[in-house]
Amino acid sequence: MHVLFVCTGNVCRSPTAERLTLAFAEELGLTDLTAESAGTRAMVGHPMEPTAAQVLEGLGGDPSGFTARRLTEDLAVDADLVLTMTERQRDKVLAMAPEQLKKTFTLREAARLAVAADAKSVADLAAARPKHRSADGPEDISDPIGQDEETFLAVGSEIADLLGVLTRSVRNY
């Protein structure tokens, strides 16, 4: 399964999710799980934001060699699962690649659906969406840019927790 993570600048949230997914895959021996990331307004060519990189390392991921890039239609279409950090980013992915509707979720939405429907596949997530609507408002993960280290840690920990739910349950597309 190939997962694409999307945020805005591609220097904090989505690279954290990408690199944690790769670390979880290695830890769990999931050789068929790959991940990459992109930004809707990427800071193309930049490394991870330093505090995000530090938090990632503390969570067991490796920020080395990361370079930010812009979201393209090809990246979105080539993914088996697209996970965005906000509903607005999800909408941008779907405007670019509407055929990915059943494969595109916010990270928080996908984890919630995985639990609510005991989902084992991306198809299960898509089937669960109309049956398990969120009553809690937007399913966004806050952007830590410009915030303090504690905020970066909270965001990184939230991403790690949500990815833990997904990597333990959803294994197929």
CSV table of C-alpha atoms in Angstrom, one decimal:
chain,number,residue,atom,x,y,z
A,1,MET,CA,0.0,0.0,0.0
A,2,HIS,CA,1.3,3.4,-1.0
A,3,VAL,CA,0.2,6.3,1.2
A,4,LEU,CA,0.4,10.0,0.4
A,5,PHE,CA,0.3,12.5,3.2
A,6,VAL,CA,-0.7,16.1,2.5
A,7,CYS,CA,-0.4,19.3,4.5
A,8,THR,CA,0.2,23.0,3.5
A,9,GLY,CA,4.0,23.7,3.5
A,10,ASN,CA,5.2,20.0,3.6
A,11,VAL,CA,7.7,20.8,6.3
A,12,CYS,CA,5.9,19.8,9.5
A,13,ARG,CA,2.8,17.6,9.6
A,14,SER,CA,2.9,15.6,6.4
A,15,PRO,CA,6.6,14.8,6.6
A,16,THR,CA,6.1,13.8,10.2
A,17,ALA,CA,3.4,11.4,9.1
A,18,GLU,CA,5.4,10.1,6.2
A,19,ARG,CA,8.5,9.4,8.2
A,20,LEU,CA,6.6,7.9,11.1
A,21,THR,CA,4.7,5.6,8.7
A,22,LEU,CA,8.0,4.4,7.3
A,23,ALA,CA,9.3,3.8,10.9
A,24,PHE,CA,6.1,1.9,11.9
A,25,ALA,CA,6.3,-0.2,8.7
A,26,GLU,CA,9.9,-1.2,9.4
A,27,GLU,CA,9.1,-1.9,13.1
A,28,LEU,CA,6.1,-4.1,12.1
A,29,GLY,CA,7.9,-5.8,9.2
A,30,LEU,CA,5.4,-4.3,6.6
A,31,THR,CA,7.5,-4.4,3.5
A,32,ASP,CA,4.6,-3.5,1.3
A,33,LEU,CA,3.8,-0.2,3.0
A,34,THR,CA,5.3,2.9,1.5
A,35,ALA,CA,4.7,6.6,2.2
A,36,GLU,CA,5.5,10.0,0.8
A,37,SER,CA,4.2,13.5,1.4
A,38,ALA,CA,3.5,16.8,-0.4
A,39,GLY,CA,2.1,20.2,0.3
A,40,THR,CA,-0.6,22.3,-1.2
A,41,ARG,CA,1.6,25.3,-0.9
A,42,ALA,CA,4.9,23.5,-0.3
A,43,MET,CA,8.1,25.2,0.7
A,44,VAL,CA,9.7,23.4,-2.3
A,45,GLY,CA,13.2,22.2,-1.6
A,46,HIS,CA,13.2,23.0,2.1
A,47,PRO,CA,14.1,20.4,4.8
A,48,MET,CA,11.7,19.7,7.7
A,49,GLU,CA,11.1,22.5,10.1
A,50,PRO,CA,13.8,22.1,12.8
A,51,THR,CA,11.4,21.7,15.8
A,52,ALA,CA,9.2,19.2,13.8
A,53,ALA,CA,12.4,17.3,12.9
A,54,GLN,CA,13.4,17.1,16.6
A,55,VAL,CA,9.9,15.9,17.6
A,56,LEU,CA,10.0,13.3,14.8
A,57,GLU,CA,13.3,11.9,16.1
A,58,GLY,CA,11.9,11.7,19.6
A,59,LEU,CA,8.9,9.7,18.2
A,60,GLY,CA,11.2,7.3,16.4
A,61,GLY,CA,11.3,8.7,12.9
A,62,ASP,CA,14.2,10.0,10.8
A,63,PRO,CA,14.0,13.4,9.2
A,64,SER,CA,17.3,13.1,7.3
A,65,GLY,CA,17.3,13.7,3.6
A,66,PHE,CA,13.7,15.1,3.6
A,67,THR,CA,12.9,17.7,0.9
A,68,ALA,CA,9.5,19.5,0.7
A,69,ARG,CA,7.6,19.3,-2.6
A,70,ARG,CA,4.3,20.5,-4.0
A,71,LEU,CA,1.2,18.3,-4.4
A,72,THR,CA,0.6,17.3,-8.0
A,73,GLU,CA,-2.2,15.4,-9.7
A,74,ASP,CA,0.1,12.5,-10.4
A,75,LEU,CA,1.1,12.1,-6.8
A,76,ALA,CA,-2.5,12.1,-5.7
A,77,VAL,CA,-3.6,9.6,-8.4
A,78,ASP,CA,-0.7,7.2,-7.8
A,79,ALA,CA,-1.5,6.8,-4.1
A,80,ASP,CA,-3.6,3.9,-2.7
A,81,LEU,CA,-4.5,6.1,0.2
A,82,VAL,CA,-4.3,9.9,0.6
A,83,LEU,CA,-4.4,11.3,4.1
A,84,THR,CA,-4.6,15.0,4.6
A,85,MET,CA,-4.1,17.1,7.7
A,86,THR,CA,-7.2,19.2,7.2
A,87,GLU,CA,-10.6,19.0,5.5
A,88,ARG,CA,-9.6,21.9,3.3
A,89,GLN,CA,-6.5,20.0,2.1
A,90,ARG,CA,-8.7,17.0,1.4
A,91,ASP,CA,-10.9,19.2,-0.7
A,92,LYS,CA,-7.9,20.4,-2.7
A,93,VAL,CA,-6.7,16.9,-3.4
A,94,LEU,CA,-10.2,16.0,-4.6
A,95,ALA,CA,-10.4,19.1,-6.8
A,96,MET,CA,-7.2,17.9,-8.4
A,97,ALA,CA,-8.0,14.2,-8.5
A,98,PRO,CA,-11.8,13.6,-8.0
A,99,GLU,CA,-11.3,9.9,-8.9
A,100,GLN,CA,-9.6,9.5,-5.5
A,101,LEU,CA,-12.8,10.2,-3.5
A,102,LYS,CA,-12.9,6.7,-2.0
A,103,LYS,CA,-9.2,6.8,-1.1
A,104,THR,CA,-8.9,10.3,0.4
A,105,PHE,CA,-9.5,11.2,4.0
A,106,THR,CA,-8.2,13.5,6.7
A,107,LEU,CA,-5.8,11.5,8.9
A,108,ARG,CA,-8.2,12.0,11.9
A,109,GLU,CA,-11.2,10.9,9.9
A,110,ALA,CA,-9.5,7.8,8.6
A,111,ALA,CA,-8.5,6.7,12.2
A,112,ARG,CA,-12.0,7.4,13.5
A,113,LEU,CA,-13.5,5.4,10.7
A,114,ALA,CA,-11.0,2.6,11.2
A,115,VAL,CA,-12.2,2.2,14.8
A,116,ALA,CA,-15.9,2.8,14.3
A,117,ALA,CA,-16.2,0.3,11.4
A,118,ASP,CA,-13.3,-2.1,12.4
A,119,ALA,CA,-12.0,-1.3,8.9
A,120,LYS,CA,-9.3,-3.5,7.5
A,121,SER,CA,-9.0,-1.8,4.1
A,122,VAL,CA,-9.2,1.5,2.3
A,123,ALA,CA,-12.5,0.2,0.8
A,124,ASP,CA,-13.8,-0.4,4.3
A,125,LEU,CA,-13.0,3.2,5.3
A,126,ALA,CA,-14.8,4.5,2.2
A,127,ALA,CA,-17.9,2.3,3.0
A,128,ALA,CA,-17.9,3.5,6.6
A,129,ARG,CA,-17.8,7.2,5.7
A,130,PRO,CA,-21.6,7.7,5.1
A,131,LYS,CA,-22.5,5.5,8.1
A,132,HIS,CA,-20.2,7.1,10.6
A,133,ARG,CA,-20.3,10.9,10.3
A,134,SER,CA,-18.3,13.1,12.7
A,135,ALA,CA,-20.5,15.1,15.0
A,136,ASP,CA,-17.5,17.0,16.4
A,137,GLY,CA,-16.8,19.5,13.6
A,138,PRO,CA,-13.8,19.6,11.4
A,139,GLU,CA,-11.4,16.7,11.6
A,140,ASP,CA,-8.3,18.8,11.3
A,141,ILE,CA,-4.8,18.5,12.8
A,142,SER,CA,-3.5,22.0,13.7
A,143,ASP,CA,-0.6,23.5,12.0
A,144,PRO,CA,2.2,24.0,14.5
A,145,ILE,CA,4.2,26.5,12.4
A,146,GLY,CA,5.1,29.6,14.4
A,147,GLN,CA,4.1,27.9,17.7
A,148,ASP,CA,6.1,26.7,20.7
A,149,GLU,CA,7.9,23.4,21.1
A,150,GLU,CA,5.0,22.1,23.2
A,151,THR,CA,2.6,22.6,20.3
A,152,PHE,CA,4.9,20.8,17.9
A,153,LEU,CA,5.1,17.9,20.4
A,154,ALA,CA,1.3,17.8,20.8
A,155,VAL,CA,0.8,17.7,17.0
A,156,GLY,CA,3.5,15.1,16.5
A,157,SER,CA,2.1,12.9,19.2
A,158,GLU,CA,-1.4,13.2,17.8
A,159,ILE,CA,-0.1,12.2,14.3
A,160,ALA,CA,1.8,9.2,15.9
A,161,ASP,CA,-1.3,8.1,17.8
A,162,LEU,CA,-3.6,8.3,14.7
A,163,LEU,CA,-1.1,6.5,12.6
A,164,GLY,CA,-0.8,3.8,15.2
A,165,VAL,CA,-4.5,3.1,14.9
A,166,LEU,CA,-4.4,2.9,11.1
A,167,THR,CA,-1.2,0.8,10.8
A,168,ARG,CA,-2.6,-1.8,13.2
A,169,SER,CA,-5.9,-2.1,11.3
A,170,VAL,CA,-5.9,-1.0,7.7
A,171,ARG,CA,-3.6,-3.2,5.7
A,172,ASN,CA,-5.2,-3.4,2.2
A,173,TYR,CA,-6.6,-1.0,-0.4
